[in-house]
Amino acid sequence: MVAKARVLAVDDEEPFLRALDRIVGADGRFELISTTDPTEAAAMVDGDDAIDVALVDLVLPGVSGLDLLARIKRRRPEIEVIVMTAYGTIEKAVEAMRAGAYDFLTKPFPESDVALHTLARAVERKRLLDRTRELERQLDVADRFDDIVGRAARMRDVLSQIESVAPTDATVLLLGESGTGKELVARSIHRRSRRRGKPMLAVNCSALTETLLESELFGHVRGAFTGATGSRRGLFEEADHGTLFLDEVGDVPASTQVRLLRALQEGEIKPVGSNETKKVDVRVVAATNRDLRAAMRAGSFREDLFYRLNVITIEVPPLRERPEDIPILAQYFLRRFAARAERPVVRMTPEALERMTAHRWPGNVRELENAMERAVVLCRGEAVRAEDLPREVGGGGGLAGAPGRDPLYDRPLHEARAQIVDGFERGYLADVLERAAGKWAEAARLSGMDRSNFRRLLKRCGIDAKA
C-alpha cells in the first residue's frame, strides 16, 4: 500500500484548521498535522522528515506566509508548498509562486474537491521528484563500469566477473541476447586490463562475406582477390598488444574458423593471398547470441575453436530478468539525451515508469535507449509521460486488464478525471503555444485567459515558454 502523504497546515484560524481536518483527514490519502503558530511550523519542518506538502496561509501572526515559505524552501526545498489566500489578495499568491510555491488556493475553498485535487497533484510532484533524486543518487554512487549501469544481483555478478578477468590475458566469451550490452562489457574488460594503453578494435562477424571477413581480420596482399589493389593490414595486426572484440562470433564461416583458431592458439596470422606468417599478441573477447554447443552438435562450429574461446564465460542477462534496473537505466539515458538535445527534461512520471517496468523489452537495453531518446525528443515539459514512449511501451500492453480496456478504469474516479484533465491541458497548451510561436503572452491572448492565470497553468503543467 502507498503510505499516506503527510500534510502540514499553517493557519491562524483554528475553526478553519478543524474544517480542513474534516476535509483532508477524511480523504484517506493524507495525514494532516496543523498549527496556528508559524514558529512551531518552522520547527515541525526541521524535525519531521516525512512532511510532503505544506499548506501555508499568507497572513500569519508575527511573520508573513511569504517569510515562512522562504524558510521552508531554504531548509527543506523538497517540500511542496501550497499557499492559501483570500480572494482579494491574488497578487500575493502570484508573488508566492514566483518564490517557489507549487500552487495557491483561495479561501474559503469553493469546493473540497479543488483542495484535494491540488494536494494530490502536489504530493505526486513531491514523490516524483523524490524518485528522481533517488535515481540520480543511485547513478552517482552505483558501481559504474564505463556505460554499464545496473544494481540487480545478476548485473553485480557480471561486474564482479569483469573485475576478476580484466587484469588477465584470458580469452573471454560473452553470451547474451542482442541489445544486452555485450560490447560495453568487452570495452570495460579492455579498459581495466594491462592492454588499456593499446587499441581495442571490434568487428561484427555476421556483417561481412567470408572473403571480406578474412581480409578484415588478417589483412591481404595486393592481388589477393578482385578489387585488392594494394596490401592492407588486418585487425589482428592493428590491435597488436591490444584487444580484439569479435561480435557474433557464432556466424564465422567454417574456413575462417580454422584461421581464427590458429591465431588464438599460436598467435600467428597469414594475410589473405600471402605465404608469410606474422606473429601477433592480441587478447580476444568474443560475443554471440547463438547457442554454440548446439552449433557444435550440428557441425557448423568447430569444437576446438569453441573451447579456445570459452576460457572465461560471462553471461549478460536480458533486461526482462533484471526489471529493478529499468528505472535507473531510463534515468541514465534521459540525462544523456536531454543534455545532448539541450532539453529541460529531468524526470519521468509515475505512469511512464510503471509502463516501462511492465514492458518485456525484447530489444533489451538497446530498445530502452531508443525509447528514451524518442521520449526526450517528443516530451513537451520537464517530465517524460507514458504517451511520449513508443506505443508498444506506453500503450499499456504489459499491464493487467482486459485487452483494449482503458487502464484509467482501474483508478479511483478523482485520479482518472485528474489525468484526463491534465492530458487535455497539456495538449491544449502545446497547441496554443505552437500557434503563438512559443510566446506565452500571445498564447494567453489566444486562449482567452489573463496572463497571470495562464502563467500559473504553464507552471503547473511544467511547460517553459518564451515571453
Short mmCIF file of C-alpha atoms in Angstrom, two decimals:
data_model
loop_
_atom_site.label_atom_id
_atom_site.label_comp_id
_atom_site.label_asym_id
_atom_site.label_seq_id
_atom_site.Cartn_x
_atom_site.Cartn_y
_atom_site.Cartn_z
CA MET A 1 0.00 0.00 0.00
CA VAL A 2 1.14 3.57 -0.70
CA ALA A 3 1.86 5.45 2.51
CA LYS A 4 -0.36 8.39 3.33
CA ALA A 5 1.05 11.76 2.38
CA ARG A 6 1.93 13.91 5.40
CA VAL A 7 0.49 17.43 5.09
CA LEU A 8 1.36 20.35 7.38
CA ALA A 9 -1.30 23.10 7.57
CA VAL A 10 -0.41 26.52 8.99
CA ASP A 11 -3.25 29.00 9.61
CA ASP A 12 -4.07 31.37 12.45
CA GLU A 13 -7.77 30.45 12.47
CA GLU A 14 -8.46 27.30 14.48
CA PRO A 15 -12.03 26.84 13.10
CA PHE A 16 -10.57 26.78 9.58
CA LEU A 17 -7.98 24.18 10.60
CA ARG A 18 -10.73 21.99 12.11
CA ALA A 19 -12.74 22.27 8.89
CA LEU A 20 -9.62 21.46 6.88
CA ASP A 21 -9.02 18.38 9.03
CA ARG A 22 -12.53 17.14 8.26
CA ILE A 23 -11.90 17.56 4.50
CA VAL A 24 -8.31 16.31 4.26
CA GLY A 25 -8.24 13.82 7.10
CA ALA A 26 -11.35 12.02 5.86
CA ASP A 27 -9.95 11.52 2.36
CA GLY A 28 -7.72 8.55 3.21
CA ARG A 29 -4.76 9.66 1.12
CA PHE A 30 -3.47 12.28 3.53
CA GLU A 31 -2.41 12.62 7.16
CA LEU A 32 -2.89 16.19 8.40
CA ILE A 33 -0.91 17.93 11.13
CA SER A 34 -1.68 21.58 11.84
CA THR A 35 -0.66 24.59 13.88
CA THR A 36 -1.60 28.23 14.28
CA ASP A 37 1.96 29.22 15.21
CA PRO A 38 4.43 29.85 12.32
CA THR A 39 7.40 29.39 14.68
CA GLU A 40 6.10 25.96 15.67
CA ALA A 41 5.51 25.20 11.98
CA ALA A 42 9.14 26.01 11.20
CA ALA A 43 10.27 23.66 13.98
CA MET A 44 7.98 20.92 12.61
CA VAL A 45 9.53 21.29 9.17
CA ASP A 46 13.04 21.00 10.65
CA GLY A 47 12.17 17.95 12.76
CA ASP A 48 9.82 15.93 10.56
CA ASP A 49 11.46 14.32 7.52
CA ALA A 50 8.16 12.79 6.43
CA ILE A 51 6.35 16.04 5.53
CA ASP A 52 5.39 16.02 1.86
CA VAL A 53 3.33 19.19 1.46
CA ALA A 54 2.81 22.37 3.49
CA LEU A 55 -0.41 24.41 3.30
CA VAL A 56 0.56 27.93 4.40
CA ASP A 57 -1.75 30.90 4.91
CA LEU A 58 -0.25 34.13 3.60
CA VAL A 59 -1.49 36.14 6.58
CA LEU A 60 0.02 34.84 9.83
CA PRO A 61 0.71 36.44 13.21
CA GLY A 62 4.23 37.74 13.69
CA VAL A 63 5.60 36.55 10.36
CA SER A 64 4.28 36.62 6.82
CA GLY A 65 3.38 33.49 4.90
CA LEU A 66 5.99 34.53 2.32
CA ASP A 67 8.68 34.50 5.01
CA LEU A 68 7.61 31.04 6.16
CA LEU A 69 7.57 29.85 2.53
CA ALA A 70 11.14 31.15 2.08
CA ARG A 71 12.30 29.37 5.26
CA ILE A 72 10.71 26.07 4.22
CA LYS A 73 12.25 26.22 0.77
CA ARG A 74 15.64 27.17 2.21
CA ARG A 75 15.70 24.37 4.80
CA ARG A 76 13.64 21.69 3.03
CA PRO A 77 13.45 22.52 -0.70
CA GLU A 78 11.87 19.12 -1.47
CA ILE A 79 8.64 20.04 0.40
CA GLU A 80 5.94 21.34 -1.94
CA VAL A 81 4.24 24.46 -0.54
CA ILE A 82 0.68 25.49 -1.37
CA VAL A 83 -0.23 28.99 -0.19
CA MET A 84 -3.73 29.93 0.93
CA THR A 85 -5.11 33.40 0.43
CA ALA A 86 -8.36 35.32 0.49
CA TYR A 87 -9.95 36.33 -2.82
CA GLY A 88 -8.71 39.91 -2.56
CA THR A 89 -5.00 39.10 -2.36
CA ILE A 90 -4.32 37.08 -5.50
CA GLU A 91 -1.29 39.26 -6.26
CA LYS A 92 0.39 37.97 -3.12
CA ALA A 93 -0.29 34.40 -4.24
CA VAL A 94 1.37 35.09 -7.58
CA GLU A 95 4.36 36.54 -5.71
CA ALA A 96 4.49 33.37 -3.59
CA MET A 97 4.57 31.18 -6.69
CA ARG A 98 7.47 33.20 -8.03
CA ALA A 99 9.19 32.47 -4.70
CA GLY A 100 8.80 28.73 -5.14
CA ALA A 101 5.23 27.85 -4.09
CA TYR A 102 3.72 24.96 -6.04
CA ASP A 103 0.21 26.43 -6.29
CA PHE A 104 -2.33 28.53 -4.35
CA LEU A 105 -5.83 28.05 -3.01
CA THR A 106 -8.34 30.79 -2.34
CA LYS A 107 -10.22 30.85 0.97
CA PRO A 108 -12.84 29.75 1.59
CA PHE A 109 -12.39 26.78 -0.75
CA PRO A 110 -15.10 26.83 -3.45
CA GLU A 111 -15.25 23.01 -3.38
CA SER A 112 -13.44 20.48 -1.24
CA ASP A 113 -12.55 18.53 -4.39
CA VAL A 114 -10.48 21.50 -5.60
CA ALA A 115 -8.32 21.45 -2.47
CA LEU A 116 -7.96 17.66 -2.52
CA HIS A 117 -7.03 17.65 -6.20
CA THR A 118 -4.41 20.37 -5.68
CA LEU A 119 -2.99 18.48 -2.70
CA ALA A 120 -2.88 15.23 -4.68
CA ARG A 121 -1.02 16.90 -7.54
CA ALA A 122 1.50 18.45 -5.13
CA VAL A 123 2.08 15.08 -3.44
CA GLU A 124 2.54 13.40 -6.81
CA ARG A 125 5.09 16.01 -7.82
CA LYS A 126 6.93 15.69 -4.49
CA ARG A 127 7.14 11.91 -4.78
CA LEU A 128 8.15 12.13 -8.43
CA LEU A 129 10.99 14.49 -7.50
CA ASP A 130 11.95 12.20 -4.61
CA ARG A 131 12.10 9.25 -7.02
CA THR A 132 14.19 11.24 -9.48
CA ARG A 133 16.62 12.32 -6.76
CA GLU A 134 16.95 8.71 -5.64
CA LEU A 135 17.63 7.53 -9.20
CA GLU A 136 20.23 10.27 -9.65
CA ARG A 137 21.80 9.26 -6.31
CA GLN A 138 21.96 5.65 -7.47
CA LEU A 139 23.61 6.77 -10.70
CA ASP A 140 26.19 8.73 -8.73
CA VAL A 141 27.02 6.00 -6.20
CA ALA A 142 26.45 2.90 -8.33
CA ASP A 143 29.43 0.88 -9.43
CA ARG A 144 29.86 2.41 -12.86
CA PHE A 145 31.80 0.39 -15.41
CA ASP A 146 32.06 2.92 -18.22
CA ASP A 147 28.48 2.95 -19.57
CA ILE A 148 27.34 -0.21 -17.77
CA VAL A 149 24.58 0.69 -15.32
CA GLY A 150 22.96 -1.89 -13.10
CA ARG A 151 22.34 -2.82 -9.47
CA ALA A 152 20.44 -6.09 -9.94
CA ALA A 153 22.09 -9.19 -8.46
CA ARG A 154 22.85 -10.70 -11.87
CA MET A 155 24.47 -7.49 -13.08
CA ARG A 156 26.54 -7.27 -9.91
CA ASP A 157 27.80 -10.77 -10.77
CA VAL A 158 28.74 -9.56 -14.27
CA LEU A 159 30.60 -6.56 -12.87
CA SER A 160 32.42 -8.78 -10.38
CA GLN A 161 33.49 -11.11 -13.21
CA ILE A 162 34.77 -8.13 -15.20
CA GLU A 163 36.92 -7.05 -12.28
CA SER A 164 38.31 -10.56 -11.88
CA VAL A 165 39.07 -11.34 -15.51
CA ALA A 166 40.20 -7.91 -16.76
CA PRO A 167 43.80 -7.99 -15.37
CA THR A 168 44.48 -11.36 -17.05
CA ASP A 169 45.04 -12.19 -20.71
CA ALA A 170 42.38 -14.92 -20.74
CA THR A 171 40.08 -15.13 -23.75
CA VAL A 172 36.51 -14.21 -22.78
CA LEU A 173 33.27 -15.39 -24.36
CA LEU A 174 30.26 -13.14 -23.77
CA LEU A 175 26.84 -14.74 -24.08
CA GLY A 176 23.51 -12.96 -24.22
CA GLU A 177 20.69 -11.73 -26.38
CA SER A 178 21.12 -8.87 -28.85
CA GLY A 179 21.00 -5.46 -27.23
CA THR A 180 22.09 -6.54 -23.74
CA GLY A 181 25.36 -4.57 -23.87
CA LYS A 182 27.96 -7.23 -24.63
CA GLU A 183 30.24 -4.76 -26.40
CA LEU A 184 30.12 -2.46 -23.36
CA VAL A 185 31.28 -5.39 -21.24
CA ALA A 186 34.11 -6.06 -23.70
CA ARG A 187 35.23 -2.43 -23.59
CA SER A 188 35.08 -2.42 -19.80
CA ILE A 189 37.33 -5.51 -19.72
CA HIS A 190 39.83 -3.82 -22.04
CA ARG A 191 39.90 -0.55 -20.07
CA ARG A 192 40.68 -2.45 -16.87
CA SER A 193 43.40 -4.60 -18.43
CA ARG A 194 47.12 -4.08 -18.81
CA ARG A 195 46.45 -3.56 -22.53
CA ARG A 196 44.36 -0.40 -21.98
CA GLY A 197 47.10 1.80 -23.48
CA LYS A 198 46.73 -0.02 -26.81
CA PRO A 199 43.68 -0.06 -29.10
CA MET A 200 40.58 -2.16 -28.74
CA LEU A 201 39.12 -2.89 -32.18
CA ALA A 202 35.78 -4.51 -32.99
CA VAL A 203 34.27 -6.38 -35.89
CA ASN A 204 30.79 -7.79 -36.47
CA CYS A 205 31.47 -11.22 -37.92
CA SER A 206 27.95 -11.62 -39.31
CA ALA A 207 28.05 -8.40 -41.33
CA LEU A 208 30.76 -9.45 -43.83
CA THR A 209 31.15 -12.08 -46.52
CA GLU A 210 33.73 -14.82 -45.95
CA THR A 211 36.40 -13.16 -48.10
CA LEU A 212 35.85 -9.69 -46.64
CA LEU A 213 35.83 -11.06 -43.08
CA GLU A 214 39.16 -12.83 -43.59
CA SER A 215 40.61 -9.67 -45.12
CA GLU A 216 39.24 -7.60 -42.22
CA LEU A 217 40.72 -9.93 -39.62
CA PHE A 218 44.03 -10.99 -41.18
CA GLY A 219 44.69 -8.41 -43.90
CA HIS A 220 45.56 -9.13 -47.52
CA VAL A 221 48.23 -8.56 -50.11
CA ARG A 222 47.85 -6.86 -53.43
CA GLY A 223 46.00 -9.04 -55.99
CA ALA A 224 44.71 -11.48 -53.36
CA PHE A 225 41.17 -11.10 -54.74
CA THR A 226 39.26 -8.93 -57.17
CA GLY A 227 39.48 -5.33 -56.03
CA ALA A 228 42.58 -5.86 -53.85
CA THR A 229 44.60 -3.08 -55.49
CA GLY A 230 47.02 -2.82 -52.58
CA SER A 231 48.13 -4.56 -49.42
CA ARG A 232 46.22 -3.95 -46.19
CA ARG A 233 46.86 -4.76 -42.53
CA GLY A 234 44.09 -6.68 -40.75
CA LEU A 235 42.56 -6.06 -37.33
CA PHE A 236 44.80 -8.63 -35.63
CA GLU A 237 47.85 -6.56 -36.68
CA GLU A 238 46.19 -3.24 -35.90
CA ALA A 239 45.23 -4.49 -32.41
CA ASP A 240 48.69 -5.90 -31.63
CA HIS A 241 49.27 -5.75 -27.84
CA GLY A 242 45.65 -4.61 -27.52
CA THR A 243 42.21 -6.26 -27.62
CA LEU A 244 40.07 -7.53 -30.50
CA PHE A 245 36.32 -7.84 -30.00
CA LEU A 246 34.69 -10.44 -32.25
CA ASP A 247 30.95 -9.79 -32.18
CA GLU A 248 28.57 -12.52 -33.42
CA VAL A 249 31.46 -14.99 -33.49
CA GLY A 250 28.95 -17.83 -33.95
CA ASP A 251 28.45 -16.67 -37.55
CA VAL A 252 32.10 -17.06 -38.61
CA PRO A 253 32.28 -19.33 -41.72
CA ALA A 254 33.90 -22.76 -41.35
CA SER A 255 37.05 -21.98 -43.34
CA THR A 256 37.63 -18.76 -41.42
CA GLN A 257 37.24 -20.67 -38.14
CA VAL A 258 40.42 -22.61 -38.99
CA ARG A 259 42.43 -19.43 -39.48
CA LEU A 260 40.92 -17.89 -36.34
CA LEU A 261 41.83 -20.97 -34.30
CA ARG A 262 45.49 -20.70 -35.37
CA ALA A 263 45.55 -17.01 -34.48
CA LEU A 264 44.25 -17.81 -31.00
CA GLN A 265 46.33 -20.92 -30.47
CA GLU A 266 49.67 -19.94 -31.96
CA GLY A 267 49.47 -16.14 -32.08
CA GLU A 268 50.11 -16.31 -35.83
CA ILE A 269 48.19 -14.90 -38.79
CA LYS A 270 48.64 -15.17 -42.53
CA PRO A 271 47.25 -12.33 -44.70
CA VAL A 272 44.92 -13.41 -47.49
CA GLY A 273 46.98 -14.24 -50.61
CA SER A 274 50.29 -14.37 -48.70
CA ASN A 275 52.54 -17.29 -47.72
CA GLU A 276 54.17 -15.26 -44.96
CA THR A 277 53.03 -15.67 -41.35
CA LYS A 278 53.14 -12.85 -38.80
CA LYS A 279 53.26 -13.05 -35.02
CA VAL A 280 50.68 -11.04 -33.09
CA ASP A 281 49.92 -10.53 -29.41
CA VAL A 282 46.19 -9.88 -29.18
CA ARG A 283 43.66 -10.57 -26.47
CA VAL A 284 40.34 -11.75 -27.92
CA VAL A 285 36.94 -11.08 -26.40
CA ALA A 286 34.18 -12.75 -28.40
CA ALA A 287 30.40 -12.47 -28.16
CA THR A 288 27.41 -14.33 -29.53
CA ASN A 289 23.67 -14.66 -29.05
CA ARG A 290 23.74 -18.17 -30.56
CA ASP A 291 23.90 -21.49 -28.72
CA LEU A 292 27.44 -22.54 -29.71
CA ARG A 293 27.09 -26.00 -28.16
CA ALA A 294 24.07 -26.65 -30.39
CA ALA A 295 26.08 -25.32 -33.34
CA MET A 296 28.89 -27.77 -32.48
CA ARG A 297 26.43 -30.66 -32.42
CA ALA A 298 25.08 -29.51 -35.80
CA GLY A 299 28.63 -29.38 -37.21
CA SER A 300 28.58 -25.66 -38.01
CA PHE A 301 31.02 -24.58 -35.30
CA ARG A 302 34.37 -26.21 -34.54
CA GLU A 303 34.68 -27.84 -31.13
CA ASP A 304 38.36 -26.90 -30.74
CA LEU A 305 37.59 -23.25 -31.53
CA PHE A 306 34.74 -23.24 -29.03
CA TYR A 307 36.98 -24.42 -26.20
CA ARG A 308 39.69 -21.95 -27.21
CA LEU A 309 37.13 -19.10 -27.00
CA ASN A 310 35.34 -20.43 -23.94
CA VAL A 311 38.14 -19.95 -21.40
CA ILE A 312 36.06 -17.50 -19.36
CA THR A 313 32.31 -17.17 -19.99
CA ILE A 314 30.28 -14.18 -18.90
CA GLU A 315 26.53 -14.27 -19.48
CA VAL A 316 24.91 -10.84 -19.80
CA PRO A 317 21.26 -11.12 -18.64
CA PRO A 318 18.34 -9.78 -20.68
CA LEU A 319 16.63 -6.68 -19.34
CA ARG A 320 13.40 -8.54 -18.52
CA GLU A 321 15.34 -10.60 -15.96
CA ARG A 322 16.53 -7.50 -14.12
CA PRO A 323 13.48 -5.18 -14.04
CA GLU A 324 14.83 -3.34 -10.99
CA ASP A 325 17.47 -1.82 -13.31
CA ILE A 326 14.91 -0.33 -15.71
CA PRO A 327 14.27 2.93 -13.77
CA ILE A 328 17.95 3.70 -13.21
CA LEU A 329 18.83 2.87 -16.84
CA ALA A 330 15.93 5.03 -18.06
CA GLN A 331 17.13 7.94 -15.90
CA TYR A 332 20.67 7.46 -17.20
CA PHE A 333 19.54 7.63 -20.82
CA LEU A 334 17.17 10.52 -20.06
CA ARG A 335 20.06 12.51 -18.57
CA ARG A 336 22.29 11.78 -21.55
CA PHE A 337 19.77 12.59 -24.29
CA ALA A 338 18.37 15.67 -22.53
CA ALA A 339 21.88 17.10 -22.27
CA ARG A 340 22.63 16.26 -25.89
CA ALA A 341 19.39 17.83 -27.15
CA GLU A 342 19.59 20.72 -24.65
CA ARG A 343 16.08 19.92 -23.43
CA PRO A 344 14.81 20.63 -19.87
CA VAL A 345 13.59 17.05 -19.40
CA VAL A 346 14.73 15.77 -16.00
CA ARG A 347 12.30 13.08 -14.81
CA MET A 348 9.62 10.53 -15.67
CA THR A 349 6.03 10.45 -14.48
CA PRO A 350 4.99 7.52 -12.26
CA GLU A 351 2.79 6.18 -15.07
CA ALA A 352 5.69 6.26 -17.54
CA LEU A 353 7.89 4.35 -15.08
CA GLU A 354 5.07 1.88 -14.45
CA ARG A 355 4.67 1.21 -18.17
CA MET A 356 8.41 0.83 -18.71
CA THR A 357 8.78 -1.58 -15.80
CA ALA A 358 5.86 -3.68 -17.09
CA HIS A 359 7.26 -3.89 -20.65
CA ARG A 360 9.19 -7.03 -21.62
CA TRP A 361 11.88 -5.19 -23.64
CA PRO A 362 12.58 -7.82 -26.32
CA GLY A 363 15.27 -5.50 -27.71
CA ASN A 364 16.83 -5.22 -24.23
CA VAL A 365 18.91 -2.19 -23.21
CA ARG A 366 19.23 -1.02 -26.82
CA GLU A 367 15.42 -0.84 -27.10
CA LEU A 368 15.19 1.10 -23.82
CA GLU A 369 17.88 3.51 -25.02
CA ASN A 370 15.97 4.15 -28.26
CA ALA A 371 12.70 4.59 -26.35
CA MET A 372 14.22 7.22 -24.06
CA GLU A 373 15.81 9.11 -26.95
CA ARG A 374 12.39 9.25 -28.63
CA ALA A 375 10.71 10.30 -25.39
CA VAL A 376 13.13 13.19 -24.82
CA VAL A 377 12.54 14.46 -28.35
CA LEU A 378 8.73 14.30 -28.03
CA CYS A 379 8.44 15.46 -24.41
CA ARG A 380 6.95 18.96 -24.10
CA GLY A 381 7.60 19.53 -20.41
CA GLU A 382 10.14 18.53 -17.79
CA ALA A 383 8.76 15.01 -17.26
CA VAL A 384 8.51 12.12 -19.73
CA ARG A 385 4.90 10.89 -19.89
CA ALA A 386 3.59 7.49 -20.96
CA GLU A 387 2.34 8.96 -24.24
CA ASP A 388 5.91 10.11 -25.07
CA LEU A 389 7.06 6.48 -25.14
CA PRO A 390 6.70 4.16 -28.16
CA ARG A 391 3.20 2.73 -28.49
CA GLU A 392 4.27 -0.80 -27.57
CA VAL A 393 5.73 0.55 -24.31
CA GLY A 394 3.43 3.43 -23.38
CA GLY A 395 0.23 1.82 -24.63
CA GLY A 396 -0.20 -0.29 -21.52
CA GLY A 397 0.05 -3.66 -23.22
CA GLY A 398 2.10 -5.03 -20.34
CA LEU A 399 -0.39 -4.04 -17.63
CA ALA A 400 -3.05 -6.24 -16.17
CA GLY A 401 -6.52 -5.88 -17.57
CA ALA A 402 -8.62 -6.93 -20.49
CA PRO A 403 -7.26 -6.26 -24.00
CA GLY A 404 -8.31 -2.82 -25.23
CA ARG A 405 -9.63 -1.80 -21.80
CA ASP A 406 -8.54 1.67 -20.68
CA PRO A 407 -6.24 1.32 -17.62
CA LEU A 408 -7.82 4.52 -16.25
CA TYR A 409 -10.90 2.45 -15.36
CA ASP A 410 -8.84 0.72 -12.68
CA ARG A 411 -8.10 4.00 -10.91
CA PRO A 412 -10.25 5.98 -8.45
CA LEU A 413 -12.53 8.43 -10.22
CA HIS A 414 -10.75 11.54 -8.97
CA GLU A 415 -7.38 10.21 -10.21
CA ALA A 416 -8.77 9.20 -13.60
CA ARG A 417 -10.50 12.56 -14.01
CA ALA A 418 -7.35 14.41 -12.99
CA GLN A 419 -5.24 12.51 -15.52
CA ILE A 420 -7.68 13.21 -18.33
CA VAL A 421 -7.81 16.90 -17.41
CA ASP A 422 -4.01 17.03 -17.20
CA GLY A 423 -3.68 15.45 -20.62
CA PHE A 424 -6.16 17.88 -22.16
CA GLU A 425 -4.48 20.89 -20.54
CA ARG A 426 -1.04 19.85 -21.74
CA GLY A 427 -2.29 19.20 -25.26
CA TYR A 428 -4.18 22.50 -25.34
CA LEU A 429 -1.19 24.46 -24.06
CA ALA A 430 1.16 22.80 -26.53
CA ASP A 431 -1.18 23.67 -29.40
CA VAL A 432 -1.80 27.29 -28.41
CA LEU A 433 1.91 27.87 -27.76
CA GLU A 434 2.72 26.47 -31.18
CA ARG A 435 0.21 28.88 -32.75
CA ALA A 436 1.80 31.70 -30.75
CA ALA A 437 5.35 30.75 -31.84
CA GLY A 438 6.16 29.79 -28.24
CA LYS A 439 5.39 33.23 -26.75
CA TRP A 440 3.26 32.79 -23.64
CA ALA A 441 1.79 36.32 -23.63
CA GLU A 442 0.38 35.85 -27.13
CA ALA A 443 -0.74 32.32 -26.22
CA ALA A 444 -2.62 33.72 -23.21
CA ARG A 445 -4.43 36.15 -25.51
CA LEU A 446 -5.36 33.37 -27.94
CA SER A 447 -6.67 31.22 -25.08
CA GLY A 448 -8.83 34.00 -23.64
CA MET A 449 -7.05 33.80 -20.26
CA ASP A 450 -5.44 36.61 -18.30
CA ARG A 451 -1.66 36.43 -18.20
CA SER A 452 -1.26 35.52 -14.52
CA ASN A 453 -3.66 32.57 -14.74
CA PHE A 454 -2.07 31.41 -17.99
CA ARG A 455 1.43 31.51 -16.48
CA ARG A 456 0.16 29.62 -13.44
CA LEU A 457 -1.25 26.94 -15.72
CA LEU A 458 2.05 26.71 -17.61
CA LYS A 459 3.96 26.31 -14.35
CA ARG A 460 1.55 23.65 -13.06
CA CYS A 461 1.99 21.65 -16.26
CA GLY A 462 5.76 22.05 -16.18
CA ILE A 463 5.95 23.89 -19.51
CA ASP A 464 8.56 26.57 -20.21
CA ALA A 465 7.70 29.28 -22.72
CA LYS A 466 9.23 32.46 -24.08
CA ALA A 467 7.94 35.85 -23.02
#
